[in-house]
Short mmCIF file of C-alpha atoms in Angstrom, two decimals:
data_model
loop_
_atom_site.label_atom_id
_atom_site.label_comp_id
_atom_site.label_asym_id
_atom_site.label_seq_id
_atom_site.Cartn_x
_atom_site.Cartn_y
_atom_site.Cartn_z
CA MET C 1 -12.55 -3.93 51.53
CA SER C 2 -9.91 -2.12 49.46
CA ALA C 3 -9.63 -5.06 47.08
CA LEU C 4 -13.39 -5.05 46.66
CA SER C 5 -13.33 -1.32 45.91
CA VAL C 6 -10.59 -1.70 43.32
CA THR C 7 -12.51 -4.55 41.71
CA ALA C 8 -15.65 -2.41 41.56
CA VAL C 9 -13.73 0.46 39.95
CA ILE C 10 -12.21 -1.86 37.36
CA ILE C 11 -15.58 -3.38 36.54
CA CYS C 12 -17.06 0.08 36.05
CA LEU C 13 -14.21 1.78 34.16
CA VAL C 14 -12.60 -0.91 31.98
CA PRO C 15 -15.65 -1.37 29.71
CA ASN C 16 -15.73 2.42 29.18
CA ILE C 17 -12.11 2.37 28.04
CA LEU C 18 -12.79 -0.54 25.72
CA TRP C 19 -15.85 1.14 24.25
CA THR C 20 -13.82 4.31 23.62
CA GLY C 21 -11.17 2.35 21.73
CA SER C 22 -13.86 0.46 19.82
CA LEU C 23 -15.77 3.54 18.65
CA THR C 24 -12.95 6.05 17.95
CA PRO C 25 -12.58 6.74 14.18
CA ILE C 26 -9.10 5.86 12.81
CA VAL C 27 -7.62 6.92 9.46
CA VAL C 28 -6.31 3.83 7.63
CA ASP C 29 -5.20 2.77 4.15
CA SER C 30 -7.77 0.76 2.21
CA THR C 31 -7.21 -1.19 -1.02
CA ILE C 32 -9.88 -1.45 -3.70
CA THR C 33 -9.90 -2.69 -7.29
CA GLY C 34 -10.62 -0.48 -10.27
CA ARG C 35 -11.87 -2.64 -13.12
CA ASN C 36 -10.50 -1.70 -16.56
CA SER C 37 -9.78 1.77 -15.24
CA LEU C 38 -6.34 2.53 -16.73
CA LYS C 39 -5.26 2.86 -20.35
CA ILE C 40 -2.00 1.26 -21.47
CA ALA C 41 -0.43 1.32 -24.92
CA GLN C 42 -1.53 -1.30 -27.42
CA TYR C 43 0.53 -2.22 -30.48
CA SER C 44 -2.06 -3.35 -32.99
CA THR C 45 -1.73 -3.85 -36.71
CA TYR C 46 -3.61 -0.73 -37.76
CA SER C 47 -1.16 1.53 -35.89
CA LYS C 48 2.05 -0.33 -36.80
CA GLY C 49 3.22 2.59 -38.94
CA PHE C 50 3.91 4.47 -35.71
CA TRP C 51 5.75 1.80 -33.74
CA SER C 52 6.93 -1.06 -35.97
CA ASP C 53 10.36 -0.99 -37.64
CA ASN C 54 10.33 2.78 -37.47
CA GLY C 55 13.53 4.38 -38.75
CA LYS C 56 12.18 7.87 -39.30
CA LEU C 57 14.91 10.49 -39.12
CA TRP C 58 13.76 13.68 -40.82
CA HIS C 59 11.37 16.01 -39.08
CA GLU C 60 9.27 16.09 -42.25
CA GLU C 61 8.54 12.37 -41.73
CA CYS C 62 7.51 12.67 -38.10
CA ASN C 63 4.02 12.83 -36.62
CA VAL C 64 4.01 15.15 -33.60
CA VAL C 65 1.33 15.95 -31.00
CA ASN C 66 1.85 18.74 -28.46
CA ASN C 67 -0.63 18.98 -25.59
CA GLU C 68 -0.81 19.78 -21.88
CA LYS C 69 0.92 16.48 -21.11
CA GLY C 70 4.00 17.10 -23.26
CA SER C 71 5.33 16.53 -26.76
CA PHE C 72 4.78 13.14 -28.41
CA SER C 73 6.20 11.91 -31.68
CA ASP C 74 7.03 8.77 -33.61
CA CYS C 75 10.60 10.08 -34.14
CA ALA C 76 12.33 9.46 -30.83
CA ALA C 77 15.85 10.36 -32.04
CA ALA C 78 14.86 13.60 -33.76
CA THR C 79 12.38 14.82 -31.14
CA ALA C 80 14.02 13.64 -27.92
CA GLN C 81 17.73 13.82 -28.81
CA SER C 82 18.69 16.08 -25.91
CA ASN C 83 16.78 13.96 -23.43
CA LEU C 84 18.38 10.76 -24.72
CA MET C 85 21.84 12.26 -24.36
CA SER C 86 21.03 13.50 -20.87
CA ARG C 87 19.97 10.00 -19.84
CA ALA C 88 23.17 8.52 -21.29
CA ALA C 89 25.30 11.02 -19.36
CA SER C 90 23.67 10.24 -15.99
CA ALA C 91 22.95 6.51 -16.32
CA THR C 92 23.61 4.26 -13.36
CA SER C 93 22.99 0.76 -12.08
CA ASP C 94 21.85 2.24 -8.75
CA LEU C 95 18.19 1.27 -8.51
CA THR C 96 17.54 3.74 -5.68
CA ARG C 97 18.15 6.87 -7.73
CA SER C 98 15.18 8.75 -9.15
CA ARG C 99 14.94 10.72 -12.38
CA LEU C 100 12.24 13.03 -13.67
CA ARG C 101 10.26 11.79 -16.65
CA ASN C 102 10.49 13.66 -19.97
CA ASP C 103 6.92 14.98 -20.05
CA LYS C 104 4.66 17.21 -17.99
CA SER C 105 3.32 14.52 -15.71
CA HIS C 106 5.77 15.54 -12.93
CA TYR C 107 6.40 11.88 -12.15
CA SER C 108 9.84 10.40 -11.55
CA TYR C 109 11.09 6.83 -11.95
CA VAL C 110 13.00 5.23 -9.11
CA GLY C 111 15.52 2.93 -10.76
CA ARG C 112 14.97 1.69 -14.31
CA SER C 113 11.72 2.26 -16.17
CA TYR C 114 12.17 -0.64 -18.65
CA GLY C 115 10.09 1.49 -21.00
CA VAL C 116 6.76 0.89 -19.19
CA GLY C 117 4.63 2.72 -16.64
CA PHE C 118 4.16 5.81 -18.83
CA SER C 119 0.37 5.81 -18.33
CA ALA C 120 0.84 7.31 -14.85
CA GLY C 121 0.25 11.03 -15.05
CA LEU C 122 -0.78 10.91 -18.73
CA VAL C 123 -4.04 8.96 -18.92
CA ASP C 124 -4.90 8.18 -15.28
CA SER C 125 -7.28 11.09 -14.71
CA SER C 126 -10.27 8.72 -14.62
CA ILE C 127 -8.78 7.02 -11.56
CA HIS C 128 -8.47 10.31 -9.73
CA GLU C 129 -11.96 11.42 -10.74
CA ALA C 130 -13.47 8.15 -9.53
CA ARG C 131 -11.85 8.67 -6.14
CA SER C 132 -12.72 12.35 -5.76
CA GLY C 133 -14.30 11.68 -2.37
CA SER C 134 -11.13 10.16 -0.87
CA GLU C 135 -7.42 10.74 -1.12
CA LEU C 136 -5.64 8.41 -3.56
CA LEU C 137 -2.26 7.37 -2.15
CA PHE C 138 -0.96 4.58 -4.40
CA TYR C 139 -2.02 2.40 -7.25
CA ASN C 140 -0.40 -0.54 -8.96
CA TYR C 141 -0.99 -2.62 -12.05
CA THR C 142 0.81 -4.97 -14.44
CA GLU C 143 1.98 -4.18 -17.94
CA ALA C 144 3.74 -6.16 -20.65
CA GLY C 145 7.02 -4.88 -21.99
CA TYR C 146 10.59 -5.73 -22.86
CA LEU C 147 13.11 -6.75 -20.23
CA THR C 148 16.24 -5.48 -21.98
CA HIS C 149 19.79 -6.37 -21.09
CA THR C 150 22.85 -4.72 -22.65
CA THR C 151 26.39 -6.10 -22.51
CA CYS C 152 29.43 -4.28 -23.90
CA LEU C 153 33.03 -5.22 -24.64
CA HIS C 154 36.11 -3.74 -26.27
CA ASN C 155 36.62 -5.34 -29.70
CA GLU C 156 40.04 -4.31 -31.03
CA SER C 157 39.51 -6.28 -34.22
CA MET C 158 36.14 -4.70 -34.97
CA ASP C 159 35.65 -4.05 -38.68
CA TYR C 160 34.07 -0.65 -38.31
CA THR C 161 36.00 2.59 -38.66
CA LEU C 162 36.12 6.15 -39.95
CA GLU C 163 37.10 6.44 -43.62
CA GLU C 164 37.97 9.84 -45.02
CA VAL C 165 35.88 10.94 -47.97
CA SER C 166 37.17 14.46 -48.53
CA LYS C 167 39.65 16.80 -46.90
CA GLY C 168 38.44 19.94 -45.37
CA LYS C 169 39.80 23.45 -45.15
CA PRO C 170 39.15 24.60 -41.60
CA GLY C 171 40.48 28.07 -42.39
CA ASN C 172 37.81 28.44 -45.03
CA GLY C 173 35.10 26.86 -42.87
CA ILE C 174 35.02 23.64 -44.89
CA PRO C 175 34.89 20.51 -42.70
CA TYR C 176 36.40 17.09 -43.32
CA SER C 177 33.91 14.44 -44.34
CA TYR C 178 34.05 10.75 -43.39
CA TYR C 179 32.20 7.54 -43.75
CA ALA C 180 31.51 5.52 -40.62
CA ILE C 181 31.79 2.27 -42.49
CA GLY C 182 32.25 -1.41 -41.86
CA HIS C 183 30.62 -4.79 -41.31
CA PHE C 184 28.37 -5.83 -38.48
CA PRO C 185 29.17 -9.22 -36.93
CA ASN C 186 25.48 -10.11 -37.03
CA ALA C 187 25.03 -9.24 -40.72
CA SER C 188 25.90 -11.00 -43.95
CA PRO C 189 29.63 -10.79 -44.77
CA ASP C 190 28.91 -9.08 -48.10
CA THR C 191 26.83 -6.33 -46.46
CA THR C 192 28.53 -3.01 -45.77
CA ASP C 193 26.95 -0.39 -43.54
CA PHE C 194 27.94 3.27 -43.66
CA PHE C 195 26.80 6.84 -43.23
CA ALA C 196 28.53 10.21 -43.59
CA VAL C 197 29.78 12.42 -40.76
CA VAL C 198 31.83 15.61 -40.68
CA GLY C 199 34.49 17.18 -38.46
CA MET C 200 36.03 20.61 -38.71
CA ASN C 201 39.42 19.58 -37.31
CA GLY C 202 39.73 16.16 -38.87
CA PRO C 203 38.57 12.90 -37.28
CA ASP C 204 39.71 13.73 -33.73
CA SER C 205 36.38 15.21 -32.64
CA VAL C 206 34.24 12.54 -34.29
CA ALA C 207 32.49 9.76 -32.35
CA VAL C 208 29.65 7.83 -33.93
CA MET C 209 27.57 4.82 -33.13
CA SER C 210 25.66 2.57 -35.47
CA ALA C 211 23.01 0.01 -34.52
CA LYS C 212 21.60 -2.89 -36.50
CA GLN C 213 19.23 -5.78 -36.04
CA HIS C 214 19.82 -8.86 -38.18
CA ASN C 215 18.77 -12.50 -37.73
CA GLY C 216 17.45 -11.76 -34.25
CA HIS C 217 20.74 -10.25 -33.06
CA ASN C 218 20.90 -6.64 -31.94
CA VAL C 219 24.35 -5.03 -32.11
CA ILE C 220 25.74 -1.53 -31.50
CA LEU C 221 29.17 -0.49 -32.82
CA VAL C 222 31.10 2.65 -31.85
CA THR C 223 34.03 4.17 -33.76
CA THR C 224 35.75 7.41 -32.81
CA GLY C 225 38.62 9.79 -33.43
CA ALA C 226 41.49 10.56 -31.06
CA ASN C 227 39.45 12.66 -28.60
CA TYR C 228 37.21 9.72 -27.73
CA LEU C 229 39.58 6.74 -27.91
CA VAL C 230 38.12 5.42 -24.64
CA LEU C 231 34.98 4.59 -26.66
CA ASN C 232 36.62 3.38 -29.86
CA GLY C 233 36.02 -0.29 -30.60
CA THR C 234 33.00 -0.57 -28.30
CA GLN C 235 30.67 -3.39 -29.32
CA CYS C 236 27.41 -3.95 -27.44
CA THR C 237 24.72 -6.61 -27.69
CA ILE C 238 21.10 -5.97 -26.67
CA ASN C 239 18.74 -8.73 -25.59
CA PHE C 240 14.97 -8.11 -25.72
CA SER C 241 12.88 -10.50 -23.60
CA PRO C 242 9.09 -10.06 -23.38
CA ALA C 243 8.10 -9.84 -19.71
CA VAL C 244 5.39 -8.73 -17.31
CA PHE C 245 6.20 -5.81 -15.02
CA ASP C 246 4.69 -4.76 -11.71
CA ILE C 247 4.21 -1.00 -11.67
CA ASP C 248 3.68 0.80 -8.37
CA VAL C 249 2.70 4.46 -8.53
CA ASP C 250 3.19 6.63 -5.45
CA VAL C 251 0.67 9.39 -6.18
CA THR C 252 1.54 11.40 -3.08
CA ASN C 253 5.24 11.75 -3.88
CA GLY C 254 5.01 11.46 -7.69
CA LEU C 255 7.21 8.33 -7.90
CA ILE C 256 6.98 5.26 -10.13
CA TYR C 257 8.57 1.92 -9.23
CA VAL C 258 8.94 -0.72 -11.96
CA SER C 259 10.05 -4.28 -11.28
CA PRO C 260 10.01 -7.41 -13.44
CA ASN C 261 7.45 -9.89 -12.16
CA SER C 262 9.67 -12.82 -11.19
CA THR C 263 6.75 -15.15 -10.44
CA SER C 264 4.94 -14.80 -13.76
CA ALA C 265 6.11 -15.60 -17.23
CA PHE C 266 5.00 -13.37 -20.06
CA ALA C 267 1.26 -13.81 -20.45
CA PRO C 268 0.06 -13.21 -24.01
CA SER C 269 -3.48 -12.91 -22.66
CA LEU C 270 -2.62 -9.48 -21.23
CA ALA C 271 -2.51 -7.98 -24.71
CA PRO C 272 -0.73 -8.77 -27.99
CA PHE C 273 2.63 -7.20 -27.20
CA ASP C 274 4.90 -6.44 -30.17
CA PRO C 275 3.36 -9.16 -32.37
CA THR C 276 5.78 -8.47 -35.23
CA GLY C 277 8.93 -7.73 -33.23
CA GLY C 278 8.71 -4.24 -34.71
CA ILE C 279 9.25 -2.43 -31.39
CA ALA C 280 12.70 -3.94 -30.98
CA LYS C 281 13.53 -2.97 -34.55
CA THR C 282 12.32 0.57 -33.90
CA VAL C 283 14.65 0.85 -30.88
CA LEU C 284 17.67 -0.19 -33.00
CA ASN C 285 16.62 2.09 -35.87
CA GLN C 286 16.26 5.08 -33.54
CA LEU C 287 19.64 4.41 -31.92
CA ASN C 288 21.15 4.31 -35.39
CA ALA C 289 19.40 7.58 -36.27
CA LEU C 290 20.72 9.12 -33.05
CA GLY C 291 24.25 8.16 -34.13
CA GLN C 292 23.77 10.14 -37.33
CA ILE C 293 22.19 13.17 -35.64
CA SER C 294 24.58 13.59 -32.70
CA PRO C 295 27.92 14.43 -34.48
CA THR C 296 28.69 18.14 -34.87
CA LEU C 297 31.51 20.08 -36.51
CA PHE C 298 33.51 20.48 -33.31
CA ALA C 299 32.45 17.66 -30.98
CA SER C 300 30.28 14.59 -30.66
CA VAL C 301 27.25 15.01 -28.40
CA PHE C 302 27.00 11.22 -28.15
CA GLY C 303 30.69 10.83 -27.30
CA ASP C 304 30.59 13.58 -24.67
CA ALA C 305 27.55 11.99 -23.00
CA LEU C 306 29.25 8.59 -22.60
CA VAL C 307 32.54 10.11 -21.43
CA THR C 308 30.63 12.22 -18.88
CA ASN C 309 29.03 9.09 -17.45
CA LEU C 310 32.44 7.42 -17.26
CA ASN C 311 33.76 10.43 -15.37
CA ASN C 312 30.78 10.27 -13.03
CA THR C 313 31.86 6.72 -12.22
CA PHE C 314 35.67 6.95 -12.22
CA HIS C 315 36.07 10.73 -11.64
CA ASN C 316 39.01 11.26 -14.00
CA VAL C 317 38.88 9.26 -17.21
CA ASN C 318 41.37 10.00 -19.97
CA ALA C 319 39.06 10.13 -22.98
CA SER C 320 42.06 10.11 -25.35
CA SER C 321 43.17 6.67 -24.18
CA ASN C 322 41.58 3.26 -24.13
CA ASP C 323 43.39 2.27 -20.94
CA ALA C 324 40.08 2.51 -19.06
CA TRP C 325 39.05 -0.80 -20.58
CA SER C 326 41.44 -2.49 -18.18
CA VAL C 327 38.81 -1.76 -15.51
CA PRO C 328 35.78 -4.12 -15.72
CA GLU C 329 33.42 -1.34 -14.60
CA THR C 330 34.08 0.53 -17.85
CA SER C 331 32.03 -1.92 -19.90
CA ILE C 332 29.28 -1.86 -17.26
CA THR C 333 29.13 1.94 -17.26
CA ILE C 334 28.92 2.15 -21.06
CA ALA C 335 26.23 -0.56 -21.02
CA ASP C 336 24.30 1.49 -18.44
CA SER C 337 24.33 4.47 -20.81
CA PHE C 338 22.89 2.41 -23.67
CA SER C 339 20.31 0.78 -21.37
CA ALA C 340 19.15 4.23 -20.26
CA MET C 341 18.72 5.36 -23.88
CA ILE C 342 16.87 2.14 -24.78
CA ASP C 343 14.46 2.56 -21.86
CA GLU C 344 13.86 6.15 -22.89
CA ILE C 345 13.13 5.21 -26.52
CA LEU C 346 10.68 2.53 -25.37
CA LEU C 347 8.97 5.11 -23.15
CA PHE C 348 8.76 7.53 -26.02
CA VAL C 349 7.30 4.94 -28.39
CA GLY C 350 4.80 3.67 -25.80
CA SER C 351 3.54 7.05 -24.59
CA SER C 352 3.13 8.22 -28.22
CA GLN C 353 0.78 5.28 -28.80
CA LEU C 354 -1.65 6.95 -26.39
CA PHE C 355 -1.88 10.17 -28.45
CA LEU C 356 -0.78 9.64 -32.07
CA PRO C 357 -2.71 6.77 -33.77
CA ASN C 358 -6.34 6.96 -34.83
CA ALA C 359 -6.21 10.69 -35.53
CA GLY C 360 -4.99 11.42 -32.02
CA ALA C 361 -7.42 9.10 -30.21
CA GLY C 362 -4.60 6.65 -29.51
CA ASP C 363 -4.22 2.89 -29.63
CA PHE C 364 -4.68 1.39 -26.17
CA SER C 365 -6.25 -1.30 -24.03
CA THR C 366 -7.37 -1.12 -20.39
CA VAL C 367 -6.22 -2.99 -17.29
CA ASP C 368 -7.38 -3.45 -13.71
CA VAL C 369 -5.74 -1.30 -11.06
CA GLN C 370 -5.32 -1.87 -7.33
CA LEU C 371 -6.00 1.44 -5.59
CA THR C 372 -4.84 2.38 -2.09
CA VAL C 373 -6.89 5.22 -0.62
CA LYS C 374 -7.31 6.88 2.76
CA ALA C 375 -10.35 5.57 4.65
CA VAL C 376 -11.88 5.83 8.12
CA ARG C 377 -12.30 2.74 10.27
CA ILE C 378 -14.35 2.73 13.48
CA GLY C 379 -12.22 1.45 16.35
CA GLU C 380 -9.04 -0.55 16.66
CA THR C 381 -9.23 -4.29 16.24
CA LYS C 382 -7.80 -5.10 19.67
CA TYR C 383 -10.41 -2.95 21.42
CA VAL C 384 -13.25 -4.31 19.29
CA VAL C 385 -12.21 -7.88 20.14
CA ALA C 386 -11.85 -7.02 23.83
CA ILE C 387 -15.26 -5.37 24.14
CA PHE C 388 -16.84 -8.22 22.20
CA ALA C 389 -15.31 -10.73 24.62
CA THR C 390 -16.49 -8.61 27.57
CA CYS C 391 -20.04 -8.42 26.23
CA VAL C 392 -20.13 -12.15 25.55
CA THR C 393 -18.86 -12.84 29.09
CA LEU C 394 -21.54 -10.61 30.61
CA LEU C 395 -24.22 -12.16 28.44
CA VAL C 396 -23.16 -15.66 29.52
CA ALA C 397 -23.17 -14.53 33.17
CA VAL C 398 -26.69 -13.07 32.84
CA MET C 399 -27.94 -16.25 31.16
CA ALA C 400 -26.37 -18.38 33.91
CA GLU C 401 -28.00 -16.25 36.61
CA ALA C 402 -31.33 -16.42 34.82
CA PHE C 403 -31.08 -20.19 34.76
CA ARG C 404 -30.06 -20.33 38.43
CA THR C 405 -32.96 -18.16 39.55
CA LYS C 406 -35.54 -19.71 37.25
CA PHE C 407 -35.65 -16.49 35.27
CA TRP C 408 -35.73 -14.26 38.39
CA ASP C 409 -38.60 -16.14 40.02
CA TRP C 410 -36.52 -17.15 43.08
CA LEU C 411 -35.05 -13.77 43.88
CA PRO C 412 -35.44 -12.41 47.45
CA GLN C 413 -37.65 -9.41 48.21
CA TRP C 414 -34.70 -7.20 49.13
CA ASP C 415 -35.05 -3.92 47.23
CA PHE C 416 -31.97 -1.75 46.84
CA ALA C 417 -34.21 1.26 46.11
CA ASP C 418 -35.98 0.92 49.48
CA MET C 419 -34.38 2.88 52.35
CA THR C 420 -35.38 0.36 55.01
CA CYS C 421 -33.73 -2.48 53.12
CA LEU C 422 -30.60 -0.40 52.62
CA ILE C 423 -30.28 0.48 56.32
CA LEU C 424 -30.87 -3.08 57.48
CA SER C 425 -28.55 -4.70 54.99
CA SER C 426 -25.77 -2.15 55.58
CA ALA C 427 -25.87 -2.93 59.27
CA VAL C 428 -25.37 -6.69 58.83
CA GLY C 429 -22.39 -7.90 60.89
CA GLY C 430 -22.55 -5.00 63.44
CA ASN C 431 -23.26 -5.04 67.17
CA ASP C 432 -26.52 -4.14 68.84
CA ILE C 433 -27.63 -0.80 67.47
CA ILE C 434 -30.41 -0.10 70.04
CA LEU C 435 -29.37 -1.62 73.32
CA ASP C 436 -32.15 -0.50 75.66
CA MET C 437 -35.11 -0.29 73.30
CA SER C 438 -36.75 -3.60 74.33
CA ARG C 439 -36.77 -3.14 78.11
CA SER C 440 -40.07 -1.30 78.37
CA ILE C 441 -42.03 -3.20 75.76
CA ALA C 442 -43.86 -6.48 76.18
CA GLY C 443 -42.33 -9.03 73.86
CA GLN C 444 -44.02 -9.69 70.61
CA GLN C 445 -41.67 -11.31 68.11
CA LEU C 446 -41.64 -10.36 64.44
CA GLU C 447 -39.85 -11.79 61.42
CA TRP C 448 -38.43 -9.74 58.52
CA LEU C 449 -38.94 -11.61 55.26
CA GLY C 450 -36.86 -9.27 53.10
CA SER C 451 -39.60 -6.91 51.88
CA GLY C 452 -39.22 -3.19 52.34
CA GLY C 453 -41.35 -0.31 53.62
CA HIS C 454 -44.11 -1.20 56.11
CA GLY C 455 -44.51 -4.67 54.74
CA TRP C 456 -41.73 -6.11 56.86
CA GLY C 457 -44.01 -6.36 59.89
CA GLU C 458 -46.87 -8.20 58.28
CA ARG C 459 -45.64 -11.59 59.45
CA ARG C 460 -46.34 -11.42 63.21
CA MET C 461 -46.05 -14.38 65.54
CA HIS C 462 -48.18 -12.61 68.18
CA GLU C 463 -50.37 -9.81 66.89
CA ASP C 464 -51.29 -6.85 69.09
CA PRO C 465 -55.10 -6.94 69.77
CA GLN C 466 -55.33 -3.31 68.81
CA GLY C 467 -53.47 -3.95 65.52
CA ARG C 468 -50.52 -1.80 66.43
CA ILE C 469 -47.00 -2.66 65.53
CA PRO C 470 -44.93 -2.40 68.70
CA PRO C 471 -41.61 -0.65 68.88
CA ILE C 472 -38.94 -2.85 67.36
CA ARG C 473 -35.60 -3.82 68.76
CA LEU C 474 -33.10 -4.77 66.09
CA ARG C 475 -30.44 -7.34 66.89
CA LEU C 476 -27.87 -7.91 64.16
CA GLY C 477 -25.98 -11.13 63.81
CA LEU C 478 -23.74 -12.96 61.37
CA LYS C 479 -26.32 -15.65 60.80
CA ALA C 480 -26.63 -17.14 57.34
CA VAL C 481 -30.37 -17.48 56.96
CA ARG C 482 -32.61 -18.63 54.17
CA MET C 483 -34.79 -15.86 52.76
CA ALA C 484 -37.48 -15.99 50.12
CA PRO C 485 -40.60 -14.20 48.91
CA ALA C 486 -43.56 -14.69 51.26
CA TYR C 487 -45.13 -17.68 49.61
CA GLU C 488 -48.46 -18.58 51.23
CA SER C 489 -50.21 -21.91 51.34
CA SER C 490 -53.89 -22.37 50.69
CA LYS C 491 -54.50 -21.86 54.46
CA GLY C 492 -52.80 -18.48 54.49
CA GLN C 493 -49.71 -19.79 56.30
CA PRO C 494 -46.14 -19.29 55.11
CA ASP C 495 -44.98 -22.12 52.90
CA ARG C 496 -41.46 -22.81 54.21
CA LYS C 497 -40.79 -25.65 51.78
CA ARG C 498 -41.05 -23.39 48.74
CA ALA C 499 -38.77 -20.83 50.36
CA ARG C 500 -35.76 -23.12 50.70
CA GLY C 501 -32.55 -22.50 48.77
CA LYS C 502 -32.40 -18.69 49.16
CA GLN C 503 -29.35 -18.13 51.34
CA LEU C 504 -28.46 -14.54 52.22
CA SER C 505 -26.81 -12.69 55.06
CA ALA C 506 -29.81 -11.39 56.98
CA VAL C 507 -31.15 -10.44 60.39
CA SER C 508 -34.02 -11.38 62.64
CA LEU C 509 -36.16 -8.70 64.22
CA TRP C 510 -38.06 -9.11 67.43
CA THR C 511 -39.66 -7.16 70.25
CA SER C 512 -38.23 -6.49 73.71
CA SER C 513 -38.92 -9.83 75.33
CA ALA C 514 -36.93 -11.81 72.77
CA THR C 515 -34.31 -14.02 74.35
CA GLY C 516 -32.22 -14.54 71.23
CA VAL C 517 -31.97 -14.44 67.47
CA ILE C 518 -34.42 -16.78 65.81
CA PRO C 519 -33.38 -17.29 62.16
CA LEU C 520 -35.70 -18.58 59.52
CA ARG C 521 -35.22 -22.26 58.79
#
């Protein structure tokens, strides 16, 4: 009995639990595609004056736009000198470190930027407006750019040095003047590169870099005075490889993750990227301009930035000695500083393309974006599957029962809503309920056919002449009898043949003279 009760409880309660899990709203992340919804920089011919082979140095030559997003210019060295030096001083190969971008977007890059991903926070307002009804969590897209790699070494035989032009008189406020002069290994032997620098106390406080692109080779040379000997003789090579980058923007936390797409080669169909190679030339030209801007009368801003980064790595570098080159990490640290400046120049050039060309309208193309937003889903999958399986099982059971009973045609007349039927059926299996009821009544036997109310006595074997139904004695037994609706033949007699096959636990009813239980056959 207890097992039956537990089974009944489970049958009644489990579907309720499943329905609750299937209908409860759940907040989930949903991914949708925004077609041509984000602007990225385009480097077309009509705007090449802003991005191609740009060596602008003087402020008078620069085009500048200041707006609510920041300051944008085609003179990276002149406009963003302090930012470039800051990046050089804090550069690292640690791809888990984040750094705030040099604009008002309030986004930070985690790891290297590779000079791409600048559209986030600058021209992505249309994405946010399109999703005003739901919270935008992330979005990602692909963008073409340069995968740059910088390697540095200490070249003691480098033909690039400081050459005194005129002596100074520090007591009179007249500085020494020098040429940073020499030959680049990637240039023609008869070509001499130089520019003038000054130092109030002689060459000791001077540290300059010069950069040049020639015959597809990109080289940086560094020459210094005594205060920066750790940098003297540095020679670096930069490799520019067109690539496709995956850019993931975490809108919630204001973070940008950039990674080279290792499964896809550069696809020219994305957009004509640097068709003339002018972007790479611009990077070298701006590095060279930075080398001319950074020296001061008493120190070198460029030299201090690189030495600071070395100290961040080794904690106590003697800047007046080149002994640090005995440690392999020295070349890596200096290369990190140049890579950080190169990434920053590429960012500056790319973001300016969105605001400078075409009278401020910008030069850009559009790309598809995968958006991840908060959404509401009705029910958990496991509960939906479970309730679906339960419903299918019940449906199959109902169909099987319908087939077995010829679509309910062969059901007995027992009615659970009828009190008589309930009392009789609940008493099945008990002993005699009324022991002495039949002693004073002449026997007239009746049969109960399963119908309720007063209809149970309509089938009488011996009818009272006065039409009365005699008092009934009820004997209960554990007889398995065949019950069926009261089918009648054409002669008004019960049709036993049609009633076969309906087996139930039932009782026989008879009057007081009955000698035993007479089940239906």
